[in-house]
Coordinates of C-alpha atoms in Angstrom, one line a residue:
Chain A
X13 CA -12.5 -47.1 -6.3
X14 CA -14.6 -47.1 -9.3
X15 CA -14.4 -46.1 -13.2
X16 CA -11.1 -44.5 -14.1
X17 CA -9.0 -42.8 -11.7
X18 CA -5.9 -40.6 -12.2
X19 CA -2.9 -39.5 -10.0
X20 CA -2.0 -36.7 -9.1
X21 CA -4.8 -34.5 -10.0
X22 CA -2.6 -31.4 -10.1
X23 CA 1.2 -31.5 -10.8
X24 CA 3.7 -28.5 -11.1
X25 CA 7.1 -29.2 -12.5
X26 CA 10.2 -27.5 -13.7
X27 CA 11.5 -28.2 -17.1
X28 CA 14.3 -30.5 -15.8
X29 CA 12.1 -32.4 -13.4
X30 CA 11.2 -36.1 -14.1
X31 CA 7.5 -37.1 -13.1
X32 CA 5.0 -39.6 -13.9
X33 CA 1.4 -39.8 -14.3
X34 CA -0.8 -42.7 -13.2
X35 CA -3.9 -44.1 -14.6
X36 CA -6.0 -47.0 -13.1
X37 CA -9.2 -48.4 -14.7
X38 CA -11.7 -50.5 -12.6
X39 CA -14.1 -51.4 -15.4
X40 CA -12.4 -54.6 -16.8
X41 CA -11.6 -52.7 -20.2
X42 CA -9.0 -53.9 -22.5
X43 CA -8.0 -50.7 -24.2
X44 CA -6.4 -47.4 -22.5
X45 CA -5.8 -44.2 -23.8
X46 CA -3.8 -40.9 -23.0
X47 CA -5.1 -37.7 -24.4
X48 CA -3.9 -34.0 -23.9
X49 CA -6.5 -31.3 -23.6
X50 CA -5.1 -27.7 -24.1
X51 CA -7.3 -24.6 -23.8
X52 CA -9.5 -23.9 -26.8
X53 CA -7.8 -26.8 -28.8
X54 CA -9.4 -30.1 -29.7
X55 CA -8.6 -33.1 -27.6
X56 CA -5.5 -34.7 -28.9
X57 CA -5.2 -38.4 -28.8
X58 CA -1.6 -39.2 -27.6
X59 CA -1.1 -43.0 -27.1
X60 CA -3.4 -46.1 -27.4
X61 CA -2.8 -49.4 -25.7
X62 CA -4.7 -52.6 -26.3
X63 CA -4.3 -55.6 -24.1
X64 CA -1.2 -53.7 -22.8
X65 CA 0.4 -53.3 -26.1
X66 CA 0.8 -50.1 -27.6
X67 CA -1.1 -49.6 -31.0
X68 CA -1.0 -45.9 -31.5
X69 CA 1.6 -43.2 -31.0
X70 CA 0.1 -40.1 -32.4
X71 CA 3.6 -38.4 -33.3
X72 CA 4.0 -37.6 -29.7
X73 CA 7.5 -36.0 -28.5
X74 CA 9.9 -38.5 -26.8
X75 CA 9.8 -36.5 -23.6
X76 CA 6.4 -38.3 -23.0
X77 CA 7.1 -41.9 -22.5
X78 CA 4.0 -44.3 -21.9
X79 CA 4.0 -47.6 -20.0
X80 CA 1.3 -50.0 -19.6
X81 CA 2.2 -53.0 -17.4
X82 CA -1.3 -54.4 -17.6
X83 CA -4.8 -53.9 -18.9
X84 CA -5.8 -51.8 -15.8
X85 CA -2.9 -49.6 -15.4
X86 CA -1.4 -46.9 -17.5
X87 CA 1.6 -44.3 -17.1
X88 CA 3.0 -41.3 -18.5
X89 CA 6.5 -40.7 -17.8
X90 CA 7.6 -37.0 -18.2
X91 CA 11.0 -35.6 -18.6
X92 CA 12.5 -32.2 -19.7
X93 CA 9.1 -30.9 -20.3
X94 CA 8.6 -27.4 -22.2
X95 CA 6.1 -24.9 -20.8
X96 CA 3.8 -25.6 -23.8
X97 CA 3.2 -28.9 -22.4
X98 CA 1.2 -27.5 -19.7
X99 CA -2.4 -28.9 -20.2
X100 CA -5.0 -31.2 -18.9
X101 CA -4.1 -34.8 -19.2
X102 CA -6.7 -37.2 -19.5
X103 CA -6.8 -40.9 -19.3
X104 CA -9.6 -43.2 -20.8
X105 CA -10.6 -46.8 -21.3
X106 CA -12.9 -48.6 -23.3
X107 CA -13.8 -52.2 -23.6
X108 CA -12.6 -52.8 -27.0
X109 CA -11.1 -51.0 -29.7
X110 CA -14.0 -51.4 -32.1
X111 CA -14.8 -47.9 -33.0
X112 CA -18.5 -48.5 -33.5
X113 CA -19.3 -49.2 -30.0
X114 CA -16.2 -47.9 -28.6
X115 CA -17.5 -45.8 -25.8
X116 CA -14.7 -44.3 -24.0
X117 CA -14.7 -43.6 -20.2
X118 CA -12.6 -40.7 -18.9
X119 CA -10.9 -40.4 -15.8
X120 CA -10.7 -36.8 -14.0
X121 CA -7.5 -35.8 -15.4
X122 CA -4.1 -34.4 -14.3
X123 CA -3.6 -30.8 -14.7
X124 CA -0.1 -30.2 -15.4
X125 CA 1.8 -27.0 -15.2
X126 CA 5.4 -26.7 -16.6
X127 CA 7.4 -23.8 -15.2
Chain B
X24 CA -5.7 -33.9 -42.1
X25 CA -9.0 -35.4 -40.6
X26 CA -10.9 -32.6 -38.8
X27 CA -14.0 -32.3 -36.8
X28 CA -15.4 -28.7 -36.8
X29 CA -17.4 -27.1 -34.1
X30 CA -18.3 -23.5 -33.5
X31 CA -16.6 -22.7 -30.1
X32 CA -19.4 -20.6 -29.0
X33 CA -20.5 -19.5 -26.4
X34 CA -24.0 -20.5 -27.4
X35 CA -26.6 -18.7 -25.3
X36 CA -30.0 -20.4 -24.9
X37 CA -33.1 -19.3 -22.7
X38 CA -34.1 -21.9 -20.1
X39 CA -36.9 -24.2 -21.5
X40 CA -35.9 -23.5 -25.2
X41 CA -34.0 -26.0 -27.8
X42 CA -30.3 -25.7 -28.0
X43 CA -28.9 -26.9 -31.2
X44 CA -25.3 -27.8 -31.6
X45 CA -23.6 -28.7 -34.8
X46 CA -20.5 -30.4 -36.0
X47 CA -19.0 -31.1 -39.5
X48 CA -16.3 -33.7 -40.3
X49 CA -14.1 -34.0 -43.2
X50 CA -13.2 -37.8 -43.4
X51 CA -15.9 -39.5 -45.3
X52 CA -14.8 -42.7 -44.0
X53 CA -16.1 -41.8 -40.5
X54 CA -18.5 -44.2 -39.4
X55 CA -19.4 -43.5 -35.8
X56 CA -20.2 -40.2 -34.1
X57 CA -20.0 -39.2 -30.4
X58 CA -21.4 -36.3 -28.4
X59 CA -19.5 -35.9 -25.1
X60 CA -20.5 -33.2 -22.5
X61 CA -17.6 -31.6 -20.5
X62 CA -18.5 -29.4 -17.3
X63 CA -15.8 -26.9 -16.5
X64 CA -12.9 -28.8 -14.7
X65 CA -14.1 -31.9 -15.2
X66 CA -13.6 -34.9 -17.8
X67 CA -15.8 -35.6 -20.8
X68 CA -18.8 -38.0 -20.4
X69 CA -20.5 -39.7 -23.3
X70 CA -24.3 -38.4 -23.9
X71 CA -24.9 -40.0 -27.2
X72 CA -23.6 -41.8 -30.1
X73 CA -25.0 -42.3 -33.6
X74 CA -24.0 -44.6 -36.6
X75 CA -27.1 -44.3 -39.1
X76 CA -28.4 -41.4 -41.2
X77 CA -31.4 -39.6 -39.3
X78 CA -32.3 -39.0 -36.0
X79 CA -31.7 -40.9 -32.7
X80 CA -33.6 -39.8 -29.7
X81 CA -32.7 -40.4 -26.0
X82 CA -34.7 -38.5 -23.4
X83 CA -34.2 -34.7 -23.8
X84 CA -31.4 -35.2 -26.3
X85 CA -31.7 -36.0 -30.1
X86 CA -28.7 -36.8 -32.2
X87 CA -29.0 -36.1 -36.2
X88 CA -26.6 -37.5 -38.7
X89 CA -26.4 -36.7 -42.3
X90 CA -23.5 -38.5 -44.0
X91 CA -24.1 -37.1 -47.4
X92 CA -23.4 -33.5 -46.0
X93 CA -20.8 -34.7 -43.3
X94 CA -23.0 -33.2 -40.6
X95 CA -23.8 -34.1 -37.0
X96 CA -26.0 -32.2 -34.7
X97 CA -27.3 -32.5 -31.0
X98 CA -30.5 -31.0 -30.0
X99 CA -31.4 -30.4 -26.5
X100 CA -34.9 -29.9 -25.6
X101 CA -36.3 -28.1 -22.6
X102 CA -32.9 -26.7 -22.0
X103 CA -31.9 -26.5 -18.2
X104 CA -29.3 -24.7 -16.4
X105 CA -27.5 -28.1 -15.6
X106 CA -27.1 -28.3 -19.5
X107 CA -24.6 -25.5 -19.6
X108 CA -21.2 -27.3 -20.3
X109 CA -18.8 -27.8 -23.3
X110 CA -20.1 -30.2 -25.7
X111 CA -17.5 -32.2 -27.7
X112 CA -18.3 -33.8 -31.0
X113 CA -16.2 -36.8 -32.2
X114 CA -15.8 -39.0 -35.1
X115 CA -14.2 -42.4 -35.7
X116 CA -13.9 -45.0 -38.3
X117 CA -15.8 -48.2 -37.5
X118 CA -12.8 -50.4 -37.0
X119 CA -10.9 -48.8 -34.4
X120 CA -11.7 -46.4 -31.8
X121 CA -8.1 -45.4 -31.6
X122 CA -8.8 -43.0 -34.6
X123 CA -11.4 -41.1 -33.0
X124 CA -11.0 -37.3 -33.8
X125 CA -12.5 -34.7 -31.5
X126 CA -13.6 -31.2 -32.3
X127 CA -12.7 -28.5 -30.0
X128 CA -16.1 -28.1 -28.3
X129 CA -19.0 -25.7 -28.3
X130 CA -19.5 -24.0 -25.0
X131 CA -23.4 -23.8 -24.3
X132 CA -24.7 -21.6 -21.6
X133 CA -28.3 -21.9 -20.5
X134 CA -29.6 -18.5 -19.2
X135 CA -32.6 -18.6 -16.6

């Protein structure tokens, strides 16, 4: 596996379900990110982890719970979601948090549908 | 509220012509600017980044930055059908990529 991988690629869940999204980066990067992409809306930054410590929570509802056990893995735990949470969830990583050269590499995303 | 604004399009350009994509940003503290390309159903991939006022060229792509006007653009010369995608503009402060703000994207269509 190379780059940034995400599983599952597609997920359909009911509002009472609990599920988790997984992201793994094989690039040796130190920073990882969760983004939400909804139709016709800008990419929304959700969480940032640097050296597995959370450095940013962009006012995300508590029904989304991130976990970063190490610099290579990032999870997003989901529970009691709402239909408006249906979106493409993208994971990204970058070598450092330095914005000037902080190219982010994105995973393929998980297409989430909440019924 | 820090924002990055883009015309959603679609922008239709004939094959071989120059495609011009524009972006404005509200935060004067923004230092770094990125253009990502996103094909339908795929994730964004970085095309170019620019920090300094003026032009930066890379193959068929030229990024232009005017900090006084808070304006960034991307020119694609000799447009190809494979350039048809959504182009995302993003801005960040120099000190932390975690503050990167994305625009909603411009959909570009290259017609044969």
